[in-house]
């Protein structure tokens, strides 16, 4: 079973704002998460040329010739004959056209100079420590360079994009007061540059990604206000555009989920659950692209925790799914435990795990029901398939017979132990044997959400009680395998057995 490794991070959607503490992580106490940038090549521009039709007049030799006239050019016009334009008139038009173009170009340059002045004034007002001043001088030099490039060529979208990045980084340098007007103004100017760059090159996905981050940073400055709500909505649309242009970006999907999660805390209660479900789907999509993406794993845990809190407070299960608050708490704990197992040195993960560890079905990571065929007979008639309890820990997935549940409370027998001692046969999947875990659509299976586990010993088919439970089973098995593949099985074992 393949897993994805950590990508290198330098100015691409994997990386913006990547300090020692993970900036895209939201703590369980509800503090706002920071978001996690990439250069696109220029697009070829096609130019259409118009063809002028030149018409010559036939002269009758028997007719008395008039004095020679100036050369003429006739332009064909639909249903309007052939009006004659003299060369003098044409030259006059060309001269006027050049004057108009020069005037427009002059206005563009003036407009960009005015914008440059505003942006440079904001950058010049930034103060900070000696280290910050050194960084500030570099950003100031870069800003002047990109401003000059845009004055020379207002259509240089690369310069506009890079200038926006400089403004955004300059906003990060504003550390005297996080609510400083200059910080918001710098971010607003950065957004204007992203807007101009994407108008010139609509395929610039990295610009949409960083534009969304800038808008999100502005929203954080505005707290829980109507303006912040509108900014969060704008940010989600920009992340959506970035993902449309580059679907293979778990970082964009993760940040999109974070923006939706923040938006859900501001909107009216009737809109909240729909937005939360959308955030969950974005985090899950990010994990499917990168199984060891611990930020998205942790963030999925936090959004499920919030959903569990809401369900517990209202007493109303999730709409469309009979999922209780206790089940949601248990699901939340799975993701937080997995994030901690992948990054045990992250204090945020450790603190969150201390809060939710007791919500796990210890000594297991997950316990639930799945419908399965008789052992060794995967093509049995549908009537022979039965619903059994299954348990999952760091070693594997095991089917439990009803009268064995108390005995199995002590844990799954060791993989290295003698498996022939079981009186009755049971389905057992050892994690090292897993090749892949996916959903399955097969008409030969009983109706319901199907799981296909491909192992070195053969395929295994299981049916979940609902699509909600299917997602959790898939994630849990994939996460346990990913933790095994990353050599962190002992950490997970310590969580659920310690």
Short mmCIF file of C-alpha atoms in Angstrom, two decimals:
data_model
loop_
_atom_site.label_atom_id
_atom_site.label_comp_id
_atom_site.label_asym_id
_atom_site.label_seq_id
_atom_site.Cartn_x
_atom_site.Cartn_y
_atom_site.Cartn_z
CA UNK A 1 0.00 0.00 0.00
CA UNK A 2 1.65 3.20 -1.15
CA UNK A 3 1.84 6.34 0.96
CA UNK A 4 2.85 9.86 0.10
CA UNK A 5 5.96 11.52 1.41
CA UNK A 6 6.53 15.06 2.61
CA UNK A 7 6.93 17.47 -0.29
CA UNK A 8 9.69 20.04 -0.35
CA UNK A 9 8.38 23.43 0.57
CA UNK A 10 9.53 26.64 -1.04
CA UNK A 11 7.00 29.17 -2.18
CA UNK A 12 4.41 26.65 -3.25
CA UNK A 13 0.99 25.66 -1.95
CA UNK A 14 2.74 23.43 0.58
CA UNK A 15 4.58 26.12 2.36
CA UNK A 16 3.50 29.67 3.02
CA UNK A 17 3.86 30.42 6.72
CA UNK A 18 5.74 27.31 7.86
CA UNK A 19 7.22 28.08 11.31
CA UNK A 20 8.33 25.63 13.95
CA UNK A 21 4.82 25.33 15.35
CA UNK A 22 2.58 24.18 12.54
CA UNK A 23 0.64 27.21 11.35
CA UNK A 24 -2.18 25.33 9.69
CA UNK A 25 -3.14 23.63 12.94
CA UNK A 26 -6.04 24.71 15.09
CA UNK A 27 -5.84 23.96 18.78
CA UNK A 28 -8.71 22.25 20.58
CA UNK A 29 -9.42 25.39 22.56
CA UNK A 30 -10.71 27.03 19.40
CA UNK A 31 -7.85 29.44 18.69
CA UNK A 32 -7.73 30.50 15.08
CA UNK A 33 -5.59 28.34 12.81
CA UNK A 34 -2.94 29.89 10.57
CA UNK A 35 -2.83 28.85 6.97
CA UNK A 36 -0.14 27.25 5.18
CA UNK A 37 2.87 29.20 -2.35
CA UNK A 38 4.47 28.07 -6.61
CA UNK A 39 5.11 29.81 -9.87
CA UNK A 40 3.18 29.20 -13.05
CA UNK A 41 4.58 29.52 -16.55
CA UNK A 42 3.32 32.22 -18.89
CA UNK A 43 0.52 31.40 -21.27
CA UNK A 44 0.86 31.98 -24.97
CA UNK A 45 -1.32 34.81 -26.20
CA UNK A 46 -2.89 34.55 -29.62
CA UNK A 47 -3.25 37.67 -31.75
CA UNK A 48 -5.82 38.02 -34.49
CA UNK A 49 -5.01 40.29 -37.42
CA UNK A 50 -7.55 42.07 -39.62
CA UNK A 51 -7.12 42.03 -43.39
CA UNK A 52 -7.77 45.27 -45.27
CA UNK A 53 -9.37 44.81 -48.68
CA UNK A 54 -7.75 47.10 -51.26
CA UNK A 55 -9.85 47.79 -54.36
CA UNK A 56 -8.57 49.30 -57.64
CA UNK A 57 -10.88 51.14 -60.04
CA UNK A 58 -11.02 50.21 -63.76
CA UNK A 59 -10.55 53.28 -66.01
CA UNK A 60 -12.38 53.56 -69.37
CA UNK A 61 -9.72 54.65 -71.98
CA UNK A 62 -12.35 56.42 -74.13
CA UNK A 63 -13.47 58.56 -71.29
CA UNK A 64 -11.89 61.90 -70.64
CA UNK A 65 -9.53 61.54 -67.77
CA UNK A 66 -10.00 63.73 -64.77
CA UNK A 67 -7.04 65.24 -62.96
CA UNK A 68 -5.34 62.54 -60.88
CA UNK A 69 -6.73 62.06 -57.40
CA UNK A 70 -4.95 61.00 -54.26
CA UNK A 71 -4.63 57.24 -53.78
CA UNK A 72 -7.65 55.75 -52.04
CA UNK A 73 -8.35 52.78 -49.82
CA UNK A 74 -11.86 51.37 -49.73
CA UNK A 75 -13.12 49.45 -46.71
CA UNK A 76 -15.90 46.96 -47.35
CA UNK A 77 -18.89 47.47 -45.07
CA UNK A 78 -21.91 45.25 -44.98
CA UNK A 79 -24.88 46.80 -46.83
CA UNK A 80 -23.25 50.26 -46.97
CA UNK A 81 -21.39 50.37 -50.28
CA UNK A 82 -17.76 51.42 -50.46
CA UNK A 83 -17.00 54.75 -48.77
CA UNK A 84 -13.73 56.29 -49.92
CA UNK A 85 -11.07 57.38 -47.44
CA UNK A 86 -8.20 59.57 -48.61
CA UNK A 87 -4.63 58.86 -47.60
CA UNK A 88 -4.49 62.16 -45.75
CA UNK A 89 -7.56 61.18 -43.70
CA UNK A 90 -6.09 57.75 -43.00
CA UNK A 91 -2.81 59.21 -41.79
CA UNK A 92 -4.73 61.66 -39.64
CA UNK A 93 -6.71 58.79 -38.08
CA UNK A 94 -3.55 56.82 -37.43
CA UNK A 95 -1.96 59.83 -35.79
CA UNK A 96 -5.01 60.36 -33.59
CA UNK A 97 -5.06 56.64 -32.72
CA UNK A 98 -1.43 56.76 -31.65
CA UNK A 99 -2.19 59.79 -29.51
CA UNK A 100 -5.13 57.99 -27.87
CA UNK A 101 -3.05 54.87 -27.21
CA UNK A 102 -0.27 56.98 -25.76
CA UNK A 103 -2.82 58.71 -23.54
CA UNK A 104 -4.22 55.38 -22.30
CA UNK A 105 -0.71 54.06 -21.66
CA UNK A 106 0.13 57.24 -19.82
CA UNK A 107 -2.94 56.85 -17.63
CA UNK A 108 -2.02 53.22 -16.89
CA UNK A 109 1.46 54.24 -15.84
CA UNK A 110 0.05 57.01 -13.65
CA UNK A 111 -2.39 54.54 -12.06
CA UNK A 112 0.37 52.02 -11.31
CA UNK A 113 2.63 54.77 -9.93
CA UNK A 114 -0.13 55.88 -7.58
CA UNK A 115 -0.66 52.31 -6.43
CA UNK A 116 3.09 51.85 -6.02
CA UNK A 117 3.27 54.97 -3.88
CA UNK A 118 0.53 53.69 -1.58
CA UNK A 119 2.13 50.25 -1.26
CA UNK A 120 5.65 51.60 -0.72
CA UNK A 121 4.38 54.03 1.92
CA UNK A 122 2.85 51.12 3.83
CA UNK A 123 6.05 49.06 3.56
CA UNK A 124 8.20 52.01 4.69
CA UNK A 125 6.13 52.37 7.87
CA UNK A 126 6.95 48.87 9.10
CA UNK A 127 9.19 48.69 12.15
CA UNK A 128 10.60 45.80 14.16
CA UNK A 129 13.65 44.13 15.65
CA UNK A 130 17.10 44.10 14.05
CA UNK A 131 16.37 40.73 12.49
CA UNK A 132 13.01 42.03 11.30
CA UNK A 133 14.64 45.14 9.88
CA UNK A 134 17.03 43.03 7.83
CA UNK A 135 14.11 41.09 6.40
CA UNK A 136 12.24 44.35 5.88
CA UNK A 137 15.09 45.85 3.83
CA UNK A 138 15.05 42.82 1.55
CA UNK A 139 11.29 43.08 1.08
CA UNK A 140 11.53 46.81 0.43
CA UNK A 141 14.17 46.25 -2.27
CA UNK A 142 12.03 43.55 -3.88
CA UNK A 143 8.95 45.79 -3.81
CA UNK A 144 10.79 48.58 -5.66
CA UNK A 145 12.03 46.09 -8.24
CA UNK A 146 8.55 44.72 -8.98
CA UNK A 147 7.00 48.21 -9.01
CA UNK A 148 9.52 49.28 -11.66
CA UNK A 149 8.83 46.15 -13.71
CA UNK A 150 5.10 46.88 -13.72
CA UNK A 151 5.67 50.50 -14.76
CA UNK A 152 7.64 49.22 -17.75
CA UNK A 153 5.05 46.55 -18.56
CA UNK A 154 1.64 46.79 -16.85
CA UNK A 155 0.75 43.34 -18.26
CA UNK A 156 3.59 41.56 -16.45
CA UNK A 157 1.49 39.22 -14.29
CA UNK A 158 4.59 37.53 -12.85
CA UNK A 159 5.74 40.87 -11.43
CA UNK A 160 2.25 41.56 -10.08
CA UNK A 161 2.12 38.14 -8.44
CA UNK A 162 5.57 38.48 -6.86
CA UNK A 163 4.80 41.98 -5.67
CA UNK A 164 1.67 40.63 -3.98
CA UNK A 165 3.84 38.04 -2.21
CA UNK A 166 6.17 40.80 -1.00
CA UNK A 167 3.24 42.79 0.37
CA UNK A 168 1.88 39.68 2.07
CA UNK A 169 5.23 38.89 3.67
CA UNK A 170 5.54 42.53 4.71
CA UNK A 171 2.21 42.21 6.51
CA UNK A 172 3.71 39.31 8.46
CA UNK A 173 6.51 41.65 9.50
CA UNK A 174 4.02 43.90 11.28
CA UNK A 175 4.52 42.57 14.80
CA UNK A 176 3.99 45.58 17.04
CA UNK A 177 0.21 45.20 16.92
CA UNK A 178 -1.51 42.32 15.14
CA UNK A 179 -4.58 44.54 14.69
CA UNK A 180 -2.58 47.39 13.19
CA UNK A 181 -4.35 49.14 10.31
CA UNK A 182 -1.12 48.90 8.29
CA UNK A 183 -1.26 45.08 8.46
CA UNK A 184 -4.77 45.00 7.04
CA UNK A 185 -3.86 47.65 4.45
CA UNK A 186 -0.82 45.67 3.28
CA UNK A 187 -2.94 42.55 2.91
CA UNK A 188 -5.58 44.53 1.04
CA UNK A 189 -2.93 45.85 -1.37
CA UNK A 190 -1.65 42.30 -1.84
CA UNK A 191 -5.17 41.18 -2.72
CA UNK A 192 -5.39 43.92 -5.37
CA UNK A 193 -2.18 42.68 -6.96
CA UNK A 194 -3.43 39.07 -6.96
CA UNK A 195 -6.64 40.31 -8.58
CA UNK A 196 -4.70 42.07 -11.35
CA UNK A 197 -2.38 39.10 -11.88
CA UNK A 198 -5.26 36.62 -12.22
CA UNK A 199 -7.13 38.91 -14.61
CA UNK A 200 -4.07 38.86 -16.86
CA UNK A 201 -3.52 35.11 -16.37
CA UNK A 202 -6.65 33.30 -15.16
CA UNK A 203 -4.71 30.00 -14.94
CA UNK A 204 -2.34 31.24 -12.21
CA UNK A 205 -3.44 28.76 -9.54
CA UNK A 206 -0.72 29.69 -7.05
CA UNK A 207 -1.97 33.30 -7.13
CA UNK A 208 -5.48 32.16 -6.20
CA UNK A 209 -4.03 30.04 -3.39
CA UNK A 210 -2.04 32.88 -1.84
CA UNK A 211 -4.83 35.35 -2.50
CA UNK A 212 -7.07 33.11 -0.37
CA UNK A 213 -4.45 33.10 2.40
CA UNK A 214 -4.25 36.91 2.34
CA UNK A 215 -8.04 37.20 2.54
CA UNK A 216 -8.08 34.69 5.41
CA UNK A 217 -5.49 36.74 7.28
CA UNK A 218 -7.65 39.82 6.80
CA UNK A 219 -10.69 37.95 8.10
CA UNK A 220 -8.80 37.01 11.28
CA UNK A 221 -8.09 40.69 11.91
CA UNK A 222 -11.81 41.49 11.74
CA UNK A 223 -12.89 38.97 14.39
CA UNK A 224 -16.48 37.73 14.44
CA UNK A 225 -17.99 40.53 12.38
CA UNK A 226 -20.14 40.67 9.27
CA UNK A 227 -17.11 41.91 7.36
CA UNK A 228 -15.13 38.89 8.55
CA UNK A 229 -17.93 36.57 7.40
CA UNK A 230 -17.80 38.09 3.92
CA UNK A 231 -14.00 37.78 3.84
CA UNK A 232 -14.13 34.10 4.85
CA UNK A 233 -16.65 33.47 2.07
CA UNK A 234 -14.31 35.18 -0.42
CA UNK A 235 -11.41 33.06 0.83
CA UNK A 236 -13.35 29.81 0.29
CA UNK A 237 -14.13 30.85 -3.30
CA UNK A 238 -10.45 31.56 -4.01
CA UNK A 239 -9.41 28.18 -2.54
CA UNK A 240 -12.08 26.54 -4.67
CA UNK A 241 -10.63 28.22 -7.78
CA UNK A 242 -7.10 27.17 -6.80
CA UNK A 243 -8.23 23.54 -6.43
CA UNK A 244 -10.09 23.66 -9.76
CA UNK A 245 -6.86 24.74 -11.44
CA UNK A 246 -4.66 22.34 -9.47
CA UNK A 247 -6.62 19.44 -8.00
CA UNK A 248 -3.50 17.68 -6.69
CA UNK A 249 -2.90 20.08 -3.80
CA UNK A 250 -3.64 18.68 -0.33
CA UNK A 251 -2.46 21.97 1.18
CA UNK A 252 -5.10 23.97 -0.70
CA UNK A 253 -7.78 21.47 0.30
CA UNK A 254 -6.66 21.63 3.93
CA UNK A 255 -6.71 25.43 3.96
CA UNK A 256 -10.09 25.41 2.24
CA UNK A 257 -11.37 23.21 5.05
CA UNK A 258 -9.92 25.59 7.65
CA UNK A 259 -11.61 28.59 6.01
CA UNK A 260 -14.94 26.74 6.02
CA UNK A 261 -14.38 25.77 9.65
CA UNK A 262 -13.81 29.42 10.58
CA UNK A 263 -16.83 30.50 8.54
CA UNK A 264 -19.02 28.00 10.39
CA UNK A 265 -18.36 29.82 13.68
CA UNK A 266 -19.78 33.09 12.33
CA UNK A 267 -22.75 32.18 10.13
CA UNK A 268 -26.29 31.72 11.51
CA UNK A 269 -26.94 28.37 13.19
CA UNK A 270 -29.16 27.14 10.34
CA UNK A 271 -26.20 27.36 7.93
CA UNK A 272 -23.54 25.96 10.23
CA UNK A 273 -23.97 22.22 9.78
CA UNK A 274 -23.85 22.35 5.98
CA UNK A 275 -20.60 24.33 6.12
CA UNK A 276 -19.11 21.96 8.71
CA UNK A 277 -19.93 18.92 6.55
CA UNK A 278 -18.23 20.67 3.62
CA UNK A 279 -15.14 21.33 5.76
CA UNK A 280 -15.01 17.63 6.72
CA UNK A 281 -15.11 16.61 3.05
CA UNK A 282 -12.18 18.96 2.24
CA UNK A 283 -10.01 17.56 5.04
CA UNK A 284 -10.83 14.00 3.95
CA UNK A 285 -9.96 14.83 0.33
CA UNK A 286 -6.61 16.26 1.48
CA UNK A 287 -5.84 13.07 3.43
CA UNK A 288 -6.73 10.90 0.43
CA UNK A 289 -4.13 12.80 -1.60
CA UNK A 290 -1.49 12.50 1.14
CA UNK A 291 -2.13 9.82 3.75
CA UNK A 292 0.47 11.16 6.21
CA UNK A 293 -0.67 14.80 5.98
CA UNK A 294 -0.83 15.21 9.75
CA UNK A 295 -2.20 18.77 9.64
CA UNK A 296 -5.30 17.71 7.72
CA UNK A 297 -5.64 14.62 9.94
CA UNK A 298 -5.54 16.77 13.07
CA UNK A 299 -7.84 19.43 11.61
CA UNK A 300 -10.40 16.76 10.72
CA UNK A 301 -10.27 15.68 14.36
CA UNK A 302 -10.92 19.22 15.59
CA UNK A 303 -13.89 19.81 13.28
CA UNK A 304 -15.42 16.49 14.37
CA UNK A 305 -14.86 17.50 17.99
CA UNK A 306 -16.78 20.73 17.38
CA UNK A 307 -19.57 18.79 15.68
CA UNK A 308 -19.71 16.40 18.64
CA UNK A 309 -19.96 19.34 21.04
CA UNK A 310 -22.86 20.81 19.06
CA UNK A 311 -24.62 17.44 18.88
CA UNK A 312 -24.13 16.87 22.60
CA UNK A 313 -25.50 20.31 23.43
CA UNK A 314 -28.58 20.06 21.21
CA UNK A 315 -29.18 16.33 21.58
CA UNK A 316 -29.94 16.13 17.87
CA UNK A 317 -27.87 13.64 15.80
CA UNK A 318 -26.22 14.80 12.60
CA UNK A 319 -28.83 15.44 9.93
CA UNK A 320 -29.11 12.55 7.49
CA UNK A 321 -26.92 10.29 9.64
CA UNK A 322 -27.89 8.77 12.97
CA UNK A 323 -24.47 9.52 14.43
CA UNK A 324 -24.51 10.19 18.16
CA UNK A 325 -22.26 12.64 19.95
CA UNK A 326 -20.35 9.75 21.58
CA UNK A 327 -19.61 8.26 18.14
CA UNK A 328 -18.43 11.67 16.89
CA UNK A 329 -16.15 12.06 19.93
CA UNK A 330 -14.72 8.61 19.21
CA UNK A 331 -14.14 9.50 15.55
CA UNK A 332 -12.47 12.75 16.57
CA UNK A 333 -10.11 10.87 18.91
CA UNK A 334 -9.02 8.51 16.09
CA UNK A 335 -7.72 11.40 13.95
CA UNK A 336 -6.03 13.21 16.83
CA UNK A 337 -4.36 9.99 17.97
CA UNK A 338 -3.15 9.36 14.40
CA UNK A 339 -1.78 12.91 14.07
CA UNK A 340 0.07 12.50 17.37
CA UNK A 341 1.47 9.11 16.29
CA UNK A 342 2.85 10.68 13.10
CA UNK A 343 4.24 13.75 14.90
CA UNK A 344 4.69 12.82 18.58
CA UNK A 345 6.84 15.90 19.30
CA UNK A 346 4.09 18.40 18.39
CA UNK A 347 2.88 19.85 21.68
CA UNK A 348 -0.48 20.89 20.19
CA UNK A 349 -1.19 17.28 19.24
CA UNK A 350 -0.08 16.01 22.64
CA UNK A 351 -2.36 18.43 24.47
CA UNK A 352 -5.32 17.54 22.28
CA UNK A 353 -4.68 13.81 22.75
CA UNK A 354 -4.74 14.22 26.53
CA UNK A 355 -8.20 15.70 26.14
CA UNK A 356 -9.71 13.04 23.88
CA UNK A 357 -7.79 9.79 24.58
CA UNK A 358 -10.48 8.56 26.97
CA UNK A 359 -13.00 8.81 24.12
CA UNK A 360 -11.26 5.97 22.27
CA UNK A 361 -12.64 2.42 22.74
CA UNK A 362 -9.43 1.40 24.53
CA UNK A 363 -7.50 -0.85 24.15
CA UNK A 364 -8.58 -0.44 20.52
CA UNK A 365 -8.48 2.46 18.11
CA UNK A 366 -11.89 1.66 16.63
CA UNK A 367 -14.73 -0.73 17.39
CA UNK A 368 -17.80 -1.12 15.21
CA UNK A 369 -19.97 -3.38 13.10
CA UNK A 370 -19.43 -4.61 9.56
CA UNK A 371 -21.35 -7.11 7.48
CA UNK A 372 -19.19 -9.94 6.19
CA UNK A 373 -19.51 -13.22 4.27
CA UNK A 374 -18.65 -16.55 5.88
CA UNK A 375 -14.91 -17.00 6.34
CA UNK A 376 -13.22 -18.50 3.26
CA UNK A 377 -16.37 -18.00 1.17
CA UNK A 378 -16.42 -14.42 -0.18
CA UNK A 379 -18.91 -15.32 -2.93
CA UNK A 380 -21.50 -16.73 -0.54
CA UNK A 381 -25.17 -15.86 -1.19
CA UNK A 382 -26.28 -12.54 0.24
CA UNK A 383 -28.44 -14.32 2.80
CA UNK A 384 -25.32 -15.87 4.33
CA UNK A 385 -23.65 -12.53 5.02
CA UNK A 386 -23.84 -11.59 8.71
CA UNK A 387 -23.22 -8.46 10.76
CA UNK A 388 -20.31 -8.87 13.20
CA UNK A 389 -18.34 -6.65 15.51
CA UNK A 390 -14.82 -5.74 14.36
CA UNK A 391 -11.97 -4.20 16.33
CA UNK A 392 -8.96 -2.30 15.00
CA UNK A 393 -5.70 -1.57 16.77
CA UNK A 394 -2.07 -0.98 15.80
CA UNK A 395 -1.68 -4.62 14.67
CA UNK A 396 -4.76 -5.24 12.57
CA UNK A 397 -8.49 -5.63 12.04
CA UNK A 398 -10.24 -8.65 13.58
CA UNK A 399 -13.78 -10.03 13.48
CA UNK A 400 -15.22 -10.71 16.96
CA UNK A 401 -17.98 -13.24 17.66
CA UNK A 402 -20.62 -12.11 20.13
CA UNK A 403 -19.53 -14.41 22.95
CA UNK A 404 -15.88 -13.43 22.48
CA UNK A 405 -16.31 -9.71 23.13
CA UNK A 406 -15.48 -9.86 26.85
CA UNK A 407 -12.46 -12.05 26.24
CA UNK A 408 -11.20 -9.73 23.49
CA UNK A 409 -11.41 -6.69 25.78
CA UNK A 410 -7.79 -7.44 26.68
CA UNK A 411 -6.70 -6.80 23.10
CA UNK A 412 -6.08 -8.50 19.78
CA UNK A 413 -3.73 -11.50 20.10
CA UNK A 414 -0.21 -10.72 18.99
CA UNK A 415 0.42 -11.09 15.28
CA UNK A 416 3.43 -13.23 16.08
CA UNK A 417 1.32 -15.51 18.26
CA UNK A 418 -0.32 -18.78 17.31
CA UNK A 419 -3.42 -17.94 15.29
CA UNK A 420 -4.56 -21.54 15.10
CA UNK A 421 -5.75 -21.45 18.72
CA UNK A 422 -9.00 -19.68 17.73
CA UNK A 423 -11.83 -22.18 18.04
CA UNK A 424 -13.92 -20.53 15.33
CA UNK A 425 -12.55 -18.99 12.15
CA UNK A 426 -12.68 -15.21 11.93
CA UNK A 427 -11.69 -12.59 9.41
CA UNK A 428 -8.36 -11.07 10.36
CA UNK A 429 -6.36 -8.43 8.50
CA UNK A 430 -2.78 -7.92 9.68
CA UNK A 431 -1.63 -4.39 8.88
CA UNK A 432 1.69 -5.43 7.23
CA UNK A 433 -0.33 -7.58 4.79
CA UNK A 434 -2.43 -4.68 3.48
CA UNK A 435 -1.91 -3.65 -0.15
CA UNK A 436 -4.77 -1.16 -0.51
CA UNK A 437 -8.05 -0.10 1.09
CA UNK A 438 -10.78 1.43 -1.08
CA UNK A 439 -14.50 1.73 -1.56
CA UNK A 440 -16.03 -0.84 -3.85
CA UNK A 441 -18.95 -1.01 -6.29
CA UNK A 442 -19.74 -4.59 -7.18
CA UNK A 443 -23.16 -5.92 -8.13
CA UNK A 444 -22.28 -9.32 -6.68
CA UNK A 445 -22.06 -7.81 -3.17
CA UNK A 446 -25.01 -7.21 -0.86
CA UNK A 447 -26.44 -3.68 -1.00
CA UNK A 448 -24.70 -1.06 1.11
CA UNK A 449 -21.43 0.92 1.29
CA UNK A 450 -18.70 -1.61 0.46
CA UNK A 451 -15.07 -1.76 1.57
CA UNK A 452 -12.44 -3.65 -0.43
CA UNK A 453 -9.24 -4.56 1.43
CA UNK A 454 -6.62 -6.03 -0.87
CA UNK A 455 -4.02 -8.05 1.04
CA UNK A 456 -1.11 -10.30 0.12
CA UNK A 457 -3.29 -13.21 1.27
CA UNK A 458 -6.26 -12.28 -0.92
CA UNK A 459 -9.16 -9.81 -1.14
CA UNK A 460 -11.60 -9.08 1.67
CA UNK A 461 -15.02 -7.48 1.17
CA UNK A 462 -16.98 -5.82 3.98
CA UNK A 463 -20.21 -3.80 4.13
CA UNK A 464 -20.50 -0.76 6.44
CA UNK A 465 -23.73 0.31 8.14
CA UNK A 466 -23.73 3.71 6.38
CA UNK A 467 -21.56 5.92 4.20
CA UNK A 468 -20.63 7.92 7.30
CA UNK A 469 -19.27 4.80 9.00
CA UNK A 470 -17.64 3.67 5.76
CA UNK A 471 -15.55 6.87 5.64
CA UNK A 472 -14.41 6.40 9.22
CA UNK A 473 -13.47 2.73 8.70
CA UNK A 474 -11.53 3.55 5.52
CA UNK A 475 -9.69 6.42 7.20
CA UNK A 476 -8.89 4.41 10.32
CA UNK A 477 -7.43 1.42 8.44
CA UNK A 478 -5.46 3.68 6.06
CA UNK A 479 -4.10 5.73 8.96
CA UNK A 480 -2.97 2.66 10.91
CA UNK A 481 -1.18 1.40 7.79
CA UNK A 482 0.41 4.82 7.18
CA UNK A 483 1.64 4.94 10.77
CA UNK A 484 3.10 1.44 10.29
CA UNK A 485 4.77 2.49 6.99
CA UNK A 486 6.31 5.53 8.71
CA UNK A 487 7.76 3.36 11.48
CA UNK A 488 5.57 4.85 14.22
CA UNK A 489 3.55 1.77 15.21
CA UNK A 490 5.08 1.79 18.70
CA UNK A 491 3.78 5.33 19.27
CA UNK A 492 0.24 4.29 18.32
CA UNK A 493 0.54 1.17 20.48
CA UNK A 494 1.53 3.35 23.42
CA UNK A 495 -1.53 5.53 22.91
CA UNK A 496 -4.10 2.73 22.94
CA UNK A 497 -2.47 0.27 25.34
CA UNK A 498 -0.49 2.55 27.66
#
